[in-house]
Amino acid sequence: MARKKKYTAALIGTGRIGFTLGFDRKREQPASHNMALCDNHRIRLVAACDSDPVKLKYYHRFMRRPQLFSDYSYLFATTKADIITIAVNENAHLGASLAAIRARPRLVILEKPVALSVEEGLKIFEEAKTLNIPVMINHERRFAEDYKIAKEYISKIGTIQTINARLDSSLYVYNPEQEKTGEYSLWHDGTHLVDIVSYLLEDKCVQDVHYDAEDCGDKEVLRNIKITNILFDDNSKIVRSINVHAQSEKCPDINLFVTGKSRYFGFEIDVIGTEGRIRIGNGIFEFYKREQSRLYTGFYSLEKDINVFKPKKTKYFSNMIKNAVDFLDGKEPIYSTLATGLRTLRVLEEIKNQIKEISSLPF
């Protein structure tokens, strides 16, 4: 049997999602780009880069083999990698992505969200299209086994009537002072909420990555987006909570709830259909189907479907890297593309623009 080819990889960003979350004993591992790359026997990590010397020194304590760089421009000029993973802060996505694409790897893996704005996201898209470089976005729940089960189960719950999606975070929902960094929950974690709702509703969750066939994220899954309630913090323009209503071809009633400055982190999706229900999220995995009621003669009730089993591991990060390898092998398309990432970015930007419009009105 012929030995399968190994692919080389370079990591840009050795901070939290790039590296240190791999030491969190409570998280399902691998939980960082570095650990996920190293765990895949088909990948050889050859280089890593961080502009912060403290982070790079800490990284080197545990990772001796990759060549280290403090400037990704020098890395790209001296090192050729099949995969370039970008795990820097949102405000650095544009520059790092353009430089990575111009280095002409076989694949770029970009941490979510795509960019700080749709305008920046489209610049990344145009460069990738021009040079025909595929870009994968790490909206990790698209790769997770539990959400795959949920997507397959949706066909069993009848017509979707309502989706309630909720995010509770310690960050403010929106803070105009953090506009240039993206350090607010609507952008930082809300991207996961919007993207996974879109994923569950998509007829086709796989996009062609050949850019002549890309839709550039402008084919909406969620539409008619409207803020229905908003709470500002102490007469400021900082948002503590927000309710957003949207619609799609499959569901007329989509409700997104995002709260900030909560003293816990919560993430959950509730999909209610005419014949069943799905509740899924952090620590939540419940599937219900229509059965003859045990309480009322002649009625039906929802009962837990005992034939649906929670996976022992979601494999959210390892499945992402496996998808990258399978794509490079020519076996699979990319399951989270630049187009789907841009689609999510458009929704976030629409919500943010409405926040700005509302906040400009007299309190």
mmCIF file of C-alpha atoms in Angstrom:
data_model
loop_
_atom_site.group_PDB
_atom_site.id
_atom_site.type_symbol
_atom_site.label_atom_id
_atom_site.label_comp_id
_atom_site.label_asym_id
_atom_site.label_seq_id
_atom_site.Cartn_x
_atom_site.Cartn_y
_atom_site.Cartn_z
ATOM 1 C CA MET A 1 0.000 0.000 0.000
ATOM 2 C CA ALA A 2 1.372 3.399 -1.018
ATOM 3 C CA ARG A 3 2.196 5.745 1.810
ATOM 4 C CA LYS A 4 -0.149 8.716 1.934
ATOM 5 C CA LYS A 5 1.386 12.112 1.311
ATOM 6 C CA LYS A 6 2.058 14.382 4.243
ATOM 7 C CA TYR A 7 1.229 18.069 4.087
ATOM 8 C CA THR A 8 3.239 20.872 5.642
ATOM 9 C CA ALA A 9 1.610 23.611 7.697
ATOM 10 C CA ALA A 10 2.477 27.018 9.126
ATOM 11 C CA LEU A 11 0.685 28.640 12.052
ATOM 12 C CA ILE A 12 0.234 32.416 12.290
ATOM 13 C CA GLY A 13 -0.731 33.333 15.852
ATOM 14 C CA THR A 14 0.272 31.368 18.959
ATOM 15 C CA GLY A 15 -2.221 32.886 21.362
ATOM 16 C CA ARG A 16 -5.398 31.455 22.804
ATOM 17 C CA ILE A 17 -7.141 29.795 19.844
ATOM 18 C CA GLY A 18 -3.836 29.268 18.095
ATOM 19 C CA PHE A 19 -2.137 27.427 20.931
ATOM 20 C CA THR A 20 -2.945 27.811 24.648
ATOM 21 C CA LEU A 21 -6.510 26.433 24.622
ATOM 22 C CA GLY A 22 -4.802 23.120 24.001
ATOM 23 C CA PHE A 23 -3.938 23.081 27.706
ATOM 24 C CA ASP A 24 -7.508 23.524 28.940
ATOM 25 C CA ARG A 25 -8.277 20.226 30.667
ATOM 26 C CA LYS A 26 -12.014 20.869 30.711
ATOM 27 C CA ARG A 27 -12.286 21.373 26.976
ATOM 28 C CA GLU A 28 -12.579 18.574 24.486
ATOM 29 C CA GLN A 29 -9.177 18.282 22.879
ATOM 30 C CA PRO A 30 -7.753 19.241 20.508
ATOM 31 C CA ALA A 31 -9.017 22.752 21.235
ATOM 32 C CA SER A 32 -6.449 24.861 19.399
ATOM 33 C CA HIS A 33 -5.181 25.086 15.849
ATOM 34 C CA ASN A 34 -1.704 23.997 16.899
ATOM 35 C CA MET A 35 -2.870 20.840 18.675
ATOM 36 C CA ALA A 36 -5.318 19.950 15.906
ATOM 37 C CA LEU A 37 -2.608 20.264 13.266
ATOM 38 C CA CYS A 38 -0.142 18.224 15.344
ATOM 39 C CA ASP A 39 -2.724 15.531 16.121
ATOM 40 C CA ASN A 40 -3.273 14.777 12.457
ATOM 41 C CA HIS A 41 -0.636 12.280 11.289
ATOM 42 C CA ARG A 42 -0.891 13.594 7.724
ATOM 43 C CA ILE A 43 0.338 17.067 8.695
ATOM 44 C CA ARG A 44 3.805 18.265 9.645
ATOM 45 C CA LEU A 45 3.899 21.661 11.340
ATOM 46 C CA VAL A 46 7.038 23.347 10.034
ATOM 47 C CA ALA A 47 6.702 26.978 11.152
ATOM 48 C CA ALA A 48 4.930 29.231 13.627
ATOM 49 C CA CYS A 49 4.770 32.990 13.958
ATOM 50 C CA ASP A 50 3.714 35.558 16.537
ATOM 51 C CA SER A 51 4.601 39.242 16.820
ATOM 52 C CA ASP A 52 4.452 38.978 20.625
ATOM 53 C CA PRO A 53 7.854 37.704 21.858
ATOM 54 C CA VAL A 54 6.363 36.543 25.166
ATOM 55 C CA LYS A 55 3.812 34.315 23.418
ATOM 56 C CA LEU A 56 6.433 33.017 21.016
ATOM 57 C CA LYS A 57 8.838 32.172 23.847
ATOM 58 C CA TYR A 58 6.075 30.328 25.706
ATOM 59 C CA TYR A 59 5.163 28.452 22.536
ATOM 60 C CA HIS A 60 8.790 27.396 22.079
ATOM 61 C CA ARG A 61 8.843 25.790 25.538
ATOM 62 C CA PHE A 62 6.483 23.101 24.232
ATOM 63 C CA MET A 63 7.039 23.174 20.469
ATOM 64 C CA ARG A 64 10.671 22.652 19.506
ATOM 65 C CA ARG A 65 10.403 21.459 15.926
ATOM 66 C CA PRO A 66 8.610 24.290 14.079
ATOM 67 C CA GLN A 67 10.826 27.130 12.928
ATOM 68 C CA LEU A 68 9.821 30.350 14.711
ATOM 69 C CA PHE A 69 9.184 33.775 13.215
ATOM 70 C CA SER A 70 8.174 37.145 14.662
ATOM 71 C CA ASP A 71 7.055 38.481 11.267
ATOM 72 C CA TYR A 72 4.832 36.468 8.927
ATOM 73 C CA SER A 73 6.198 38.318 5.905
ATOM 74 C CA TYR A 74 9.600 36.752 6.579
ATOM 75 C CA LEU A 75 7.987 33.364 7.197
ATOM 76 C CA PHE A 76 6.181 33.473 3.848
ATOM 77 C CA ALA A 77 9.347 34.636 2.071
ATOM 78 C CA THR A 78 11.482 31.790 3.426
ATOM 79 C CA THR A 79 9.096 28.896 4.112
ATOM 80 C CA LYS A 80 6.743 27.081 1.774
ATOM 81 C CA ALA A 81 3.736 25.410 3.414
ATOM 82 C CA ASP A 82 0.776 23.531 1.948
ATOM 83 C CA ILE A 83 -1.528 24.876 4.679
ATOM 84 C CA ILE A 84 -1.348 28.303 6.291
ATOM 85 C CA THR A 85 -3.485 28.706 9.400
ATOM 86 C CA ILE A 86 -4.321 32.233 10.546
ATOM 87 C CA ALA A 87 -5.216 32.525 14.232
ATOM 88 C CA VAL A 88 -4.631 36.210 14.932
ATOM 89 C CA ASN A 89 -7.001 38.823 16.385
ATOM 90 C CA GLU A 90 -9.859 39.977 14.170
ATOM 91 C CA ASN A 91 -8.277 43.366 13.478
ATOM 92 C CA ALA A 92 -5.279 41.595 11.916
ATOM 93 C CA HIS A 93 -7.268 39.197 9.704
ATOM 94 C CA LEU A 94 -7.180 41.352 6.586
ATOM 95 C CA GLY A 95 -3.416 41.883 6.455
ATOM 96 C CA ALA A 96 -2.511 38.344 7.479
ATOM 97 C CA SER A 97 -5.030 36.791 5.076
ATOM 98 C CA LEU A 98 -3.879 38.790 2.069
ATOM 99 C CA ALA A 99 -0.236 37.972 2.821
ATOM 100 C CA ALA A 100 -1.045 34.286 3.281
ATOM 101 C CA ILE A 101 -3.009 34.094 0.041
ATOM 102 C CA ARG A 102 -0.159 35.787 -1.845
ATOM 103 C CA ALA A 103 2.210 33.151 -0.475
ATOM 104 C CA ARG A 104 0.187 30.699 -2.603
ATOM 105 C CA PRO A 105 -0.328 27.747 -0.267
ATOM 106 C CA ARG A 106 -2.684 24.971 -1.274
ATOM 107 C CA LEU A 107 -5.138 26.007 1.470
ATOM 108 C CA VAL A 108 -5.631 28.862 3.932
ATOM 109 C CA ILE A 109 -7.455 28.159 7.199
ATOM 110 C CA LEU A 110 -8.806 31.405 8.641
ATOM 111 C CA GLU A 111 -10.145 31.725 12.182
ATOM 112 C CA LYS A 112 -13.656 33.178 12.488
ATOM 113 C CA PRO A 113 -15.049 35.741 11.865
ATOM 114 C CA VAL A 114 -13.730 36.392 8.356
ATOM 115 C CA ALA A 115 -12.902 40.031 9.085
ATOM 116 C CA LEU A 116 -13.959 43.173 10.929
ATOM 117 C CA SER A 117 -16.330 44.183 8.130
ATOM 118 C CA VAL A 118 -17.899 42.955 4.911
ATOM 119 C CA GLU A 119 -15.681 45.409 3.041
ATOM 120 C CA GLU A 120 -12.546 43.762 4.458
ATOM 121 C CA GLY A 121 -14.015 40.309 3.889
ATOM 122 C CA LEU A 122 -14.612 41.081 0.220
ATOM 123 C CA LYS A 123 -10.992 42.178 -0.176
ATOM 124 C CA ILE A 124 -9.922 38.770 1.118
ATOM 125 C CA PHE A 125 -12.418 37.111 -1.215
ATOM 126 C CA GLU A 126 -11.212 39.017 -4.281
ATOM 127 C CA GLU A 127 -7.564 38.202 -3.583
ATOM 128 C CA ALA A 128 -8.390 34.527 -3.059
ATOM 129 C CA LYS A 129 -10.425 34.502 -6.266
ATOM 130 C CA THR A 130 -7.693 36.225 -8.276
ATOM 131 C CA LEU A 131 -5.015 33.760 -7.168
ATOM 132 C CA ASN A 132 -7.456 30.809 -6.944
ATOM 133 C CA ILE A 133 -6.488 29.952 -3.361
ATOM 134 C CA PRO A 134 -9.146 28.065 -1.354
ATOM 135 C CA VAL A 135 -9.955 29.469 2.089
ATOM 136 C CA MET A 136 -11.562 27.507 4.922
ATOM 137 C CA ILE A 137 -13.238 29.399 7.792
ATOM 138 C CA ASN A 138 -13.119 27.878 11.264
ATOM 139 C CA HIS A 139 -16.793 28.138 12.143
ATOM 140 C CA GLU A 140 -16.129 25.039 14.188
ATOM 141 C CA ARG A 141 -19.695 23.859 14.807
ATOM 142 C CA ARG A 142 -20.075 23.058 11.101
ATOM 143 C CA PHE A 143 -17.560 20.266 11.676
ATOM 144 C CA ALA A 144 -18.933 19.005 15.013
ATOM 145 C CA GLU A 145 -20.555 15.571 15.172
ATOM 146 C CA ASP A 146 -23.444 16.755 17.384
ATOM 147 C CA TYR A 147 -24.479 19.495 14.965
ATOM 148 C CA LYS A 148 -24.157 17.103 12.028
ATOM 149 C CA ILE A 149 -26.673 14.853 13.792
ATOM 150 C CA ALA A 150 -28.967 17.843 14.346
ATOM 151 C CA LYS A 151 -28.827 18.811 10.673
ATOM 152 C CA GLU A 152 -29.701 15.280 9.586
ATOM 153 C CA TYR A 153 -32.548 15.106 12.117
ATOM 154 C CA ILE A 154 -34.239 18.310 10.917
ATOM 155 C CA SER A 155 -36.005 16.422 8.138
ATOM 156 C CA LYS A 156 -37.802 14.387 10.855
ATOM 157 C CA ILE A 157 -39.383 17.310 12.724
ATOM 158 C CA GLY A 158 -41.776 18.391 9.990
ATOM 159 C CA THR A 159 -42.162 22.002 8.941
ATOM 160 C CA ILE A 160 -39.877 24.275 10.946
ATOM 161 C CA GLN A 161 -42.018 26.819 12.766
ATOM 162 C CA THR A 162 -39.597 28.650 15.041
ATOM 163 C CA ILE A 163 -35.903 28.804 15.832
ATOM 164 C CA ASN A 164 -34.714 30.413 19.053
ATOM 165 C CA ALA A 165 -30.955 30.909 19.265
ATOM 166 C CA ARG A 166 -29.340 32.383 22.373
ATOM 167 C CA LEU A 167 -25.857 33.557 23.322
ATOM 168 C CA ASP A 168 -24.899 34.776 26.810
ATOM 169 C CA SER A 169 -21.443 36.255 27.209
ATOM 170 C CA SER A 170 -19.355 38.285 29.624
ATOM 171 C CA LEU A 171 -18.513 40.741 26.842
ATOM 172 C CA TYR A 172 -20.800 43.612 25.922
ATOM 173 C CA VAL A 173 -22.998 42.778 22.940
ATOM 174 C CA TYR A 174 -21.663 45.843 21.130
ATOM 175 C CA ASN A 175 -19.215 48.483 22.257
ATOM 176 C CA PRO A 176 -18.381 51.306 19.818
ATOM 177 C CA GLU A 177 -15.055 51.761 21.591
ATOM 178 C CA GLN A 178 -14.087 48.246 20.432
ATOM 179 C CA GLU A 179 -15.099 48.832 16.822
ATOM 180 C CA LYS A 180 -11.512 48.507 15.618
ATOM 181 C CA THR A 181 -10.798 45.290 17.512
ATOM 182 C CA GLY A 182 -14.036 43.310 17.268
ATOM 183 C CA GLU A 183 -13.855 42.553 21.005
ATOM 184 C CA TYR A 184 -17.599 42.444 21.600
ATOM 185 C CA SER A 185 -19.868 39.407 21.710
ATOM 186 C CA LEU A 186 -21.950 40.161 18.594
ATOM 187 C CA TRP A 187 -18.773 39.797 16.529
ATOM 188 C CA HIS A 188 -16.617 37.505 18.642
ATOM 189 C CA ASP A 189 -19.157 34.762 19.480
ATOM 190 C CA GLY A 190 -22.288 35.962 17.678
ATOM 191 C CA THR A 191 -20.599 34.849 14.479
ATOM 192 C CA HIS A 192 -20.992 31.243 15.699
ATOM 193 C CA LEU A 193 -24.668 31.794 16.565
ATOM 194 C CA VAL A 194 -25.579 33.246 13.170
ATOM 195 C CA ASP A 195 -23.456 30.775 11.231
ATOM 196 C CA ILE A 196 -24.816 27.635 12.880
ATOM 197 C CA VAL A 197 -28.434 28.763 12.405
ATOM 198 C CA SER A 198 -27.605 29.309 8.727
ATOM 199 C CA TYR A 199 -25.934 25.891 8.550
ATOM 200 C CA LEU A 200 -28.996 24.136 9.984
ATOM 201 C CA LEU A 201 -31.223 25.859 7.417
ATOM 202 C CA GLU A 202 -29.022 25.502 4.344
ATOM 203 C CA ASP A 203 -30.203 23.080 1.684
ATOM 204 C CA LYS A 204 -26.619 22.656 0.626
ATOM 205 C CA CYS A 205 -24.039 23.123 3.360
ATOM 206 C CA VAL A 206 -21.098 22.556 1.022
ATOM 207 C CA GLN A 207 -19.999 25.331 -1.306
ATOM 208 C CA ASP A 208 -17.891 24.956 -4.417
ATOM 209 C CA VAL A 209 -14.527 26.563 -3.665
ATOM 210 C CA HIS A 210 -13.696 27.260 -7.295
ATOM 211 C CA TYR A 211 -14.233 30.986 -7.330
ATOM 212 C CA ASP A 212 -15.965 31.166 -10.684
ATOM 213 C CA ALA A 213 -18.831 29.306 -8.966
ATOM 214 C CA GLU A 214 -18.696 31.115 -5.606
ATOM 215 C CA ASP A 215 -21.673 33.248 -4.627
ATOM 216 C CA CYS A 216 -19.484 35.613 -2.585
ATOM 217 C CA GLY A 217 -21.834 35.165 0.348
ATOM 218 C CA ASP A 218 -24.603 37.269 -1.167
ATOM 219 C CA LYS A 219 -27.194 34.473 -1.414
ATOM 220 C CA GLU A 220 -28.973 35.024 1.862
ATOM 221 C CA VAL A 221 -30.074 32.255 4.184
ATOM 222 C CA LEU A 222 -31.345 34.698 6.811
ATOM 223 C CA ARG A 223 -33.290 37.692 5.561
ATOM 224 C CA ASN A 224 -35.620 40.463 6.783
ATOM 225 C CA ILE A 225 -33.311 41.014 9.733
ATOM 226 C CA LYS A 226 -34.731 43.419 12.291
ATOM 227 C CA ILE A 227 -33.858 44.365 15.855
ATOM 228 C CA THR A 228 -36.991 43.963 17.970
ATOM 229 C CA ASN A 229 -35.559 44.943 21.343
ATOM 230 C CA ILE A 230 -32.340 46.496 22.568
ATOM 231 C CA LEU A 231 -30.967 47.424 25.990
ATOM 232 C CA PHE A 232 -28.214 50.004 26.278
ATOM 233 C CA ASP A 233 -25.896 50.290 29.247
ATOM 234 C CA ASP A 234 -26.579 53.313 31.482
ATOM 235 C CA ASN A 235 -27.646 55.752 28.761
ATOM 236 C CA SER A 236 -24.561 55.003 26.694
ATOM 237 C CA LYS A 237 -24.221 53.527 23.213
ATOM 238 C CA ILE A 238 -22.881 50.289 24.681
ATOM 239 C CA VAL A 239 -25.348 47.420 24.169
ATOM 240 C CA ARG A 240 -26.056 44.956 26.998
ATOM 241 C CA SER A 241 -28.675 42.813 25.252
ATOM 242 C CA ILE A 242 -30.397 42.546 21.925
ATOM 243 C CA ASN A 243 -33.241 40.608 20.311
ATOM 244 C CA VAL A 244 -33.177 40.146 16.546
ATOM 245 C CA HIS A 245 -35.880 38.662 14.339
ATOM 246 C CA ALA A 246 -35.152 37.096 10.959
ATOM 247 C CA GLN A 247 -36.719 34.773 8.419
ATOM 248 C CA SER A 248 -35.625 32.184 5.880
ATOM 249 C CA GLU A 249 -37.212 30.054 3.189
ATOM 250 C CA LYS A 250 -37.455 27.196 5.687
ATOM 251 C CA CYS A 251 -38.470 29.130 8.789
ATOM 252 C CA PRO A 252 -40.634 32.264 9.122
ATOM 253 C CA ASP A 253 -39.756 32.923 12.754
ATOM 254 C CA ILE A 254 -36.067 33.077 13.728
ATOM 255 C CA ASN A 255 -35.171 34.778 16.989
ATOM 256 C CA LEU A 256 -31.602 35.614 17.967
ATOM 257 C CA PHE A 257 -30.991 36.638 21.580
ATOM 258 C CA VAL A 258 -27.587 37.975 22.619
ATOM 259 C CA THR A 259 -26.875 39.175 26.147
ATOM 260 C CA GLY A 260 -23.698 40.763 27.431
ATOM 261 C CA LYS A 261 -22.028 41.147 30.801
ATOM 262 C CA SER A 262 -23.557 37.840 31.899
ATOM 263 C CA ARG A 263 -21.744 36.016 34.662
ATOM 264 C CA TYR A 264 -21.735 32.802 32.651
ATOM 265 C CA PHE A 265 -21.290 31.701 29.050
ATOM 266 C CA GLY A 266 -24.252 30.074 27.318
ATOM 267 C CA PHE A 267 -24.909 28.954 23.747
ATOM 268 C CA GLU A 268 -28.063 27.128 22.654
ATOM 269 C CA ILE A 269 -30.298 26.555 19.636
ATOM 270 C CA ASP A 270 -33.945 25.454 19.860
ATOM 271 C CA VAL A 271 -35.527 24.311 16.581
ATOM 272 C CA ILE A 272 -39.287 23.715 16.822
ATOM 273 C CA GLY A 273 -41.102 21.870 14.063
ATOM 274 C CA THR A 274 -44.626 20.588 13.510
ATOM 275 C CA GLU A 275 -43.577 17.023 14.365
ATOM 276 C CA GLY A 276 -40.552 17.391 16.602
ATOM 277 C CA ARG A 277 -37.979 19.561 18.279
ATOM 278 C CA ILE A 278 -34.191 19.876 18.563
ATOM 279 C CA ARG A 279 -32.344 21.535 21.425
ATOM 280 C CA ILE A 280 -28.597 21.713 21.017
ATOM 281 C CA GLY A 281 -25.775 23.828 22.360
ATOM 282 C CA ASN A 282 -23.087 23.915 25.007
ATOM 283 C CA GLY A 283 -23.971 20.954 27.229
ATOM 284 C CA ILE A 284 -27.352 20.524 25.484
ATOM 285 C CA PHE A 285 -28.298 17.597 23.226
ATOM 286 C CA GLU A 286 -32.035 16.834 23.142
ATOM 287 C CA PHE A 287 -34.147 15.445 20.307
ATOM 288 C CA TYR A 288 -37.925 15.064 20.453
ATOM 289 C CA LYS A 289 -40.450 13.414 18.150
ATOM 290 C CA ARG A 290 -44.257 13.355 17.930
ATOM 291 C CA GLU A 291 -45.825 10.389 19.724
ATOM 292 C CA GLN A 292 -49.298 9.492 20.954
ATOM 293 C CA SER A 293 -49.725 11.326 24.219
ATOM 294 C CA ARG A 294 -49.371 9.493 27.507
ATOM 295 C CA LEU A 295 -51.345 12.287 29.157
ATOM 296 C CA TYR A 296 -54.372 12.898 26.942
ATOM 297 C CA THR A 297 -56.506 10.503 24.873
ATOM 298 C CA GLY A 298 -56.634 11.455 21.217
ATOM 299 C CA PHE A 299 -53.694 13.870 21.491
ATOM 300 C CA TYR A 300 -50.045 13.756 20.496
ATOM 301 C CA SER A 301 -47.101 14.987 22.549
ATOM 302 C CA LEU A 302 -43.375 15.345 22.054
ATOM 303 C CA GLU A 303 -41.261 12.592 23.576
ATOM 304 C CA LYS A 304 -37.494 12.319 23.717
ATOM 305 C CA ASP A 305 -36.107 10.232 20.887
ATOM 306 C CA ILE A 306 -34.086 7.582 22.709
ATOM 307 C CA ASN A 307 -32.600 6.356 19.435
ATOM 308 C CA VAL A 308 -30.468 9.481 19.063
ATOM 309 C CA PHE A 309 -27.192 9.145 20.908
ATOM 310 C CA LYS A 310 -24.907 11.947 21.955
ATOM 311 C CA PRO A 311 -21.441 11.448 20.461
ATOM 312 C CA LYS A 312 -18.684 10.895 23.029
ATOM 313 C CA LYS A 313 -16.596 13.502 21.245
ATOM 314 C CA THR A 314 -17.803 16.202 18.871
ATOM 315 C CA LYS A 315 -14.402 16.275 17.106
ATOM 316 C CA TYR A 316 -15.081 19.894 16.182
ATOM 317 C CA PHE A 317 -11.415 20.799 15.709
ATOM 318 C CA SER A 318 -10.042 17.465 14.527
ATOM 319 C CA ASN A 319 -12.853 17.148 11.965
ATOM 320 C CA MET A 320 -11.971 20.591 10.618
ATOM 321 C CA ILE A 321 -8.378 19.523 10.026
ATOM 322 C CA LYS A 322 -9.521 16.180 8.594
ATOM 323 C CA ASN A 323 -11.701 18.098 6.140
ATOM 324 C CA ALA A 324 -8.639 20.136 5.152
ATOM 325 C CA VAL A 325 -6.615 16.959 4.478
ATOM 326 C CA ASP A 326 -9.480 15.292 2.616
ATOM 327 C CA PHE A 327 -9.841 18.425 0.488
ATOM 328 C CA LEU A 328 -6.146 18.443 -0.365
ATOM 329 C CA ASP A 329 -6.413 14.728 -1.203
ATOM 330 C CA GLY A 330 -9.206 15.575 -3.623
ATOM 331 C CA LYS A 331 -11.746 13.505 -1.682
ATOM 332 C CA GLU A 332 -14.018 16.143 -0.174
ATOM 333 C CA PRO A 333 -15.068 19.749 -0.716
ATOM 334 C CA ILE A 334 -14.568 22.333 2.029
ATOM 335 C CA TYR A 335 -17.441 22.343 4.520
ATOM 336 C CA SER A 336 -16.968 25.904 5.787
ATOM 337 C CA THR A 337 -15.949 28.229 2.993
ATOM 338 C CA LEU A 338 -15.211 31.893 2.530
ATOM 339 C CA ALA A 339 -18.684 32.274 0.991
ATOM 340 C CA THR A 340 -20.505 30.921 4.041
ATOM 341 C CA GLY A 341 -18.263 33.027 6.279
ATOM 342 C CA LEU A 342 -19.075 36.164 4.290
ATOM 343 C CA ARG A 343 -22.772 35.358 4.474
ATOM 344 C CA THR A 344 -22.540 35.316 8.266
ATOM 345 C CA LEU A 345 -20.546 38.548 8.207
ATOM 346 C CA ARG A 346 -23.307 40.271 6.211
ATOM 347 C CA VAL A 347 -25.886 39.382 8.871
ATOM 348 C CA LEU A 348 -23.654 40.640 11.692
ATOM 349 C CA GLU A 349 -22.986 43.880 9.858
ATOM 350 C CA GLU A 350 -26.691 44.445 9.210
ATOM 351 C CA ILE A 351 -27.393 44.019 12.938
ATOM 352 C CA LYS A 352 -24.527 46.349 13.837
ATOM 353 C CA ASN A 353 -25.736 49.007 11.386
ATOM 354 C CA GLN A 354 -29.200 48.876 12.940
ATOM 355 C CA ILE A 355 -27.653 49.265 16.408
ATOM 356 C CA LYS A 356 -25.819 52.373 15.222
ATOM 357 C CA GLU A 357 -28.981 53.791 13.711
ATOM 358 C CA ILE A 358 -30.987 53.199 16.894
ATOM 359 C CA SER A 359 -28.234 54.593 19.131
ATOM 360 C CA SER A 360 -28.157 57.824 17.138
ATOM 361 C CA LEU A 361 -31.756 58.534 18.164
ATOM 362 C CA PRO A 362 -32.436 60.569 21.324
ATOM 363 C CA PHE A 363 -32.564 58.408 24.487
#
